[in-house]
Short mmCIF file of C-alpha atoms and ligand atoms in Angstrom, two decimals:
data_model
loop_
_atom_site.label_atom_id
_atom_site.label_comp_id
_atom_site.label_asym_id
_atom_site.label_seq_id
_atom_site.Cartn_x
_atom_site.Cartn_y
_atom_site.Cartn_z
CA MET B 25 6.31 3.39 34.73
CA ALA B 26 8.11 4.53 31.66
CA TYR B 27 7.47 4.14 28.01
CA VAL B 28 9.54 1.70 25.98
CA LEU B 29 10.56 2.77 22.59
CA TYR B 30 12.17 0.34 20.18
CA GLY B 31 14.15 1.92 17.35
CA ASP B 32 17.44 2.89 15.72
CA ARG B 33 19.38 6.08 15.12
CA ARG B 34 17.66 8.38 12.46
CA CYS B 35 14.52 6.20 12.18
CA GLY B 36 10.87 6.79 12.66
CA ASN B 37 11.20 6.24 16.41
CA ALA B 38 13.03 9.62 16.48
CA ILE B 39 9.59 11.35 15.80
CA VAL B 40 8.19 9.57 18.95
CA GLU B 41 11.34 10.34 20.98
CA LEU B 42 11.16 14.11 20.13
CA LEU B 43 7.52 14.17 21.22
CA LEU B 44 8.20 12.25 24.49
CA ALA B 45 11.04 14.61 25.21
CA ALA B 46 8.66 17.65 24.50
CA ALA B 47 6.32 16.05 26.99
CA ASP B 48 8.92 15.47 29.59
CA ALA B 49 7.89 11.77 29.58
CA GLU B 50 10.18 9.19 30.86
CA VAL B 51 11.27 6.61 28.15
CA GLU B 52 13.58 3.57 27.98
CA LEU B 53 15.14 3.38 24.64
CA ARG B 54 15.76 -0.12 23.23
CA ARG B 55 17.96 -0.29 20.03
CA VAL B 56 17.09 -2.58 17.26
CA PRO B 57 19.87 -2.25 14.57
CA LEU B 58 18.45 -1.93 11.02
CA GLU B 59 21.98 -2.82 9.79
CA GLY B 60 21.88 -6.66 9.85
CA ASP B 61 18.07 -6.51 9.68
CA GLY B 62 17.57 -6.71 13.53
CA GLN B 63 13.89 -5.60 12.82
CA LEU B 64 13.33 -8.95 11.08
CA ALA B 65 14.91 -11.03 13.96
CA PRO B 66 12.34 -13.23 15.80
CA GLY B 67 13.12 -11.55 19.01
CA TYR B 68 11.93 -8.25 17.72
CA ARG B 69 9.10 -9.71 15.68
CA ALA B 70 7.77 -11.05 18.96
CA VAL B 71 7.47 -7.41 19.92
CA ASN B 72 6.24 -6.08 16.62
CA PRO B 73 5.17 -8.79 14.15
CA MET B 74 5.29 -6.18 11.33
CA GLY B 75 9.01 -6.34 11.52
CA ARG B 76 9.29 -2.51 11.44
CA LEU B 77 10.60 0.26 13.69
CA PRO B 78 9.31 2.02 15.76
CA ALA B 79 7.39 0.06 18.35
CA LEU B 80 6.14 1.84 21.41
CA ILE B 81 4.98 0.08 24.64
CA LEU B 82 2.88 2.31 26.74
CA PRO B 83 3.32 2.44 30.52
CA ASP B 84 0.20 0.17 30.92
CA GLY B 85 1.93 -2.43 28.57
CA THR B 86 -0.19 -1.60 25.42
CA LEU B 87 1.72 -2.02 22.19
CA VAL B 88 1.47 0.83 19.68
CA THR B 89 3.23 0.45 16.16
CA GLU B 90 2.97 2.82 13.15
CA SER B 91 4.74 6.15 13.57
CA LEU B 92 1.62 8.20 13.10
CA ALA B 93 -0.29 6.22 15.68
CA CYS B 94 2.52 6.50 18.23
CA ALA B 95 2.73 10.31 17.62
CA LEU B 96 -0.97 10.78 18.03
CA VAL B 97 -1.18 8.50 21.12
CA VAL B 98 1.74 10.40 22.81
CA ALA B 99 0.09 13.72 22.06
CA GLU B 100 -3.29 12.56 23.44
CA ARG B 101 -1.66 11.20 26.49
CA HIS B 102 0.20 14.51 27.33
CA GLN B 103 -2.29 17.09 26.36
CA GLU B 104 -0.67 19.60 28.74
CA ALA B 105 2.38 19.63 26.33
CA GLY B 106 0.17 20.73 23.35
CA LEU B 107 1.73 18.35 20.93
CA MET B 108 -1.22 18.64 18.59
CA PRO B 109 -3.12 21.94 17.84
CA PRO B 110 -6.46 22.17 19.66
CA ILE B 111 -9.28 19.86 18.64
CA GLY B 112 -11.53 21.49 16.04
CA SER B 113 -8.90 24.13 14.95
CA ALA B 114 -7.90 24.70 11.31
CA GLU B 115 -4.26 24.14 12.45
CA ARG B 116 -5.20 20.62 13.67
CA ALA B 117 -6.92 19.79 10.39
CA THR B 118 -3.74 20.91 8.53
CA ALA B 119 -1.50 19.06 10.79
CA LEU B 120 -3.54 15.78 10.44
CA ARG B 121 -3.58 16.27 6.70
CA TRP B 122 0.22 16.43 6.25
CA MET B 123 0.94 13.94 9.10
CA THR B 124 -1.13 11.41 7.03
CA VAL B 125 0.55 12.24 3.81
CA LEU B 126 4.05 11.73 5.50
CA ALA B 127 3.04 8.47 7.17
CA ALA B 128 0.90 7.03 4.34
CA GLU B 129 2.63 8.42 1.23
CA LEU B 130 6.16 9.35 1.97
CA TYR B 131 7.04 6.50 4.50
CA PRO B 132 6.28 3.72 1.75
CA ALA B 133 8.13 5.69 -0.84
CA ILE B 134 11.11 5.71 1.44
CA THR B 135 10.84 1.95 1.97
CA ARG B 136 10.78 1.53 -1.84
CA TRP B 137 13.81 3.72 -2.06
CA ASP B 138 15.64 1.92 0.79
CA TYR B 139 14.65 -1.75 -0.19
CA PRO B 140 13.82 -1.56 -4.01
CA ALA B 141 14.62 -5.29 -4.50
CA ARG B 142 11.59 -6.11 -2.44
CA PHE B 143 9.30 -4.43 -5.02
CA ALA B 144 10.53 -5.66 -8.44
CA ASP B 145 13.31 -7.42 -10.43
CA ASP B 146 14.38 -3.97 -11.57
CA PRO B 147 15.50 -2.44 -8.28
CA ALA B 148 17.19 0.65 -9.79
CA GLY B 149 13.94 1.64 -11.57
CA VAL B 150 11.94 1.22 -8.42
CA ALA B 151 14.43 3.32 -6.46
CA ASP B 152 14.45 6.22 -9.03
CA ARG B 153 10.56 6.25 -9.05
CA ALA B 154 10.49 6.16 -5.19
CA ARG B 155 12.96 9.05 -5.03
CA ASP B 156 10.83 11.06 -7.51
CA ASP B 157 7.62 10.32 -5.51
CA SER B 158 9.40 11.47 -2.38
CA ARG B 159 10.53 14.61 -3.86
CA ARG B 160 7.15 15.39 -5.38
CA ILE B 161 5.73 15.01 -1.77
CA TRP B 162 8.29 17.45 -0.27
CA ARG B 163 7.62 20.04 -3.01
CA LEU B 164 3.91 19.86 -2.30
CA ILE B 165 4.54 20.29 1.40
CA GLU B 166 6.98 23.16 0.65
CA THR B 167 4.40 25.07 -1.27
CA SER B 168 1.69 24.53 1.26
CA ILE B 169 3.28 25.54 4.54
CA ALA B 170 4.15 29.00 5.95
CA PRO B 171 6.46 28.21 8.87
CA ALA B 172 6.07 30.71 11.85
CA PRO B 173 8.47 29.19 12.81
CA PHE B 174 6.61 25.69 13.08
CA ALA B 175 4.54 24.26 10.27
CA THR B 176 1.07 25.33 11.79
CA GLY B 177 2.25 28.48 13.71
CA PRO B 178 4.27 29.43 16.76
CA ARG B 179 3.84 26.11 18.55
CA PHE B 180 5.83 22.97 18.04
CA SER B 181 3.61 19.98 17.15
CA ALA B 182 3.87 16.38 16.09
CA LEU B 183 3.76 17.55 12.48
CA ASP B 184 6.97 19.37 12.99
CA ALA B 185 8.75 16.29 14.70
CA GLN B 186 7.69 14.32 11.51
CA ILE B 187 8.82 16.85 9.10
CA ALA B 188 12.26 17.28 10.82
CA VAL B 189 12.92 13.55 11.00
CA MET B 190 11.55 12.48 7.72
CA SER B 191 13.04 15.15 5.67
CA ARG B 192 16.53 13.94 6.73
CA TRP B 193 16.04 10.44 5.10
CA SER B 194 17.60 9.41 1.83
CA ASN B 195 18.78 12.87 1.00
CA GLY B 196 22.43 12.28 0.95
CA PRO B 197 25.02 14.47 2.51
CA ALA B 198 24.10 17.41 0.32
CA SER B 199 20.49 17.11 1.17
CA TRP B 200 18.07 17.65 -1.74
CA VAL B 201 15.30 18.85 0.63
CA ASP B 202 17.56 21.50 2.13
CA ALA B 203 18.55 22.70 -1.36
CA HIS B 204 14.96 22.79 -2.75
CA CYS B 205 12.64 23.19 0.29
CA PRO B 206 13.67 26.23 2.37
CA LYS B 207 10.52 26.10 4.44
CA VAL B 208 10.90 22.40 5.33
CA ALA B 209 14.45 23.29 6.27
CA ALA B 210 13.25 26.13 8.37
CA VAL B 211 10.81 23.86 10.21
CA THR B 212 13.65 21.37 10.70
CA HIS B 213 15.94 24.16 12.13
CA ALA B 214 13.05 25.24 14.60
CA VAL B 215 12.73 21.76 15.86
CA ALA B 216 16.50 21.18 16.18
CA THR B 217 16.62 24.41 18.39
CA HIS B 218 13.56 23.62 20.37
CA PRO B 219 14.48 23.54 24.06
CA LYS B 220 13.05 20.07 24.80
CA ALA B 221 12.72 18.33 21.43
CA GLY B 222 15.93 19.79 20.00
CA PRO B 223 18.45 17.71 22.06
CA ALA B 224 16.61 14.54 21.09
CA TYR B 225 16.69 15.72 17.37
CA ILE B 226 20.42 16.35 17.75
CA ARG B 227 21.07 12.80 19.28
CA HIS B 228 19.87 11.34 15.95
CA PHE B 229 20.98 13.84 13.31
CA GLY B 230 23.41 16.22 14.83
CA PRO B 231 23.13 19.95 15.17
CA TYR B 232 21.13 21.81 12.41
N1 GSH V 9 4.24 2.15 8.68
C1 GSH V 9 5.42 2.19 9.49
C2 GSH V 9 6.68 2.11 8.66
C3 GSH V 9 7.77 1.93 9.53
C4 GSH V 9 9.20 1.63 8.70
O1 GSH V 9 9.17 1.33 7.47
N2 GSH V 9 10.30 1.68 9.48
C5 GSH V 9 11.52 1.57 8.95
C6 GSH V 9 12.63 2.20 9.73
S1 GSH V 9 12.45 3.99 9.87
C7 GSH V 9 11.81 -0.01 9.01
O2 GSH V 9 11.58 -0.56 10.03
N3 GSH V 9 12.48 -0.44 8.01
C8 GSH V 9 13.04 -1.80 7.92
C9 GSH V 9 12.27 -2.68 6.96
O3 GSH V 9 11.32 -2.22 6.13
O4 GSH V 9 12.60 -3.82 6.88
C10 GSH V 9 5.34 3.41 10.47
O5 GSH V 9 4.89 4.46 10.05
O6 GSH V 9 5.92 3.24 11.57
#
């Protein structure tokens, strides 16, 4: 039985897809186009009542939503792939710290940036503040990591998949992250050239 992953190009499902690829896990990809709000259509809401991408169905039929939960569940189900640093290690503590910041702080900022009219009558003000919040988070990560070449050392982890995917969002063609956060860019490059996760990254974002 394969995993089933609902998502769209360049979205949070890409994080999960990279990890499944790194684990050599079989996955059926089901596209839900954000353009036209396919994520809010009744058919997809029957899968994920949150109306958000991604949604992951495990081979036993269990539904997992929320990109952080999906990443951690895949990592724990494929321990042989080493998608998280070892339990109890300093690297794991660091990975969990930044993974939570990205999922709990950056992701909502991106939502405010992409859908500002949901949050206030002054959408431009909300979008500006969300952009600033997002850049503050990337600056913090930039000053805290020392890629070697991955964020916590020589091994690719779920944190790297998150960094590579989420640093591509809302940056525009001349990416702000690439211009201001060379360490984040270096992690992204390491992911894009990883023998297993790299091809999945390139399917979403192109070569890097
Ligand atoms: N907490 C969720 C956030 C998911 C999320 O916001 N996904 C975006 C796509 S990358 C989405 O579905 N946006 C459409 C919307 O908010 O209507 C997670 O971590 O998976």
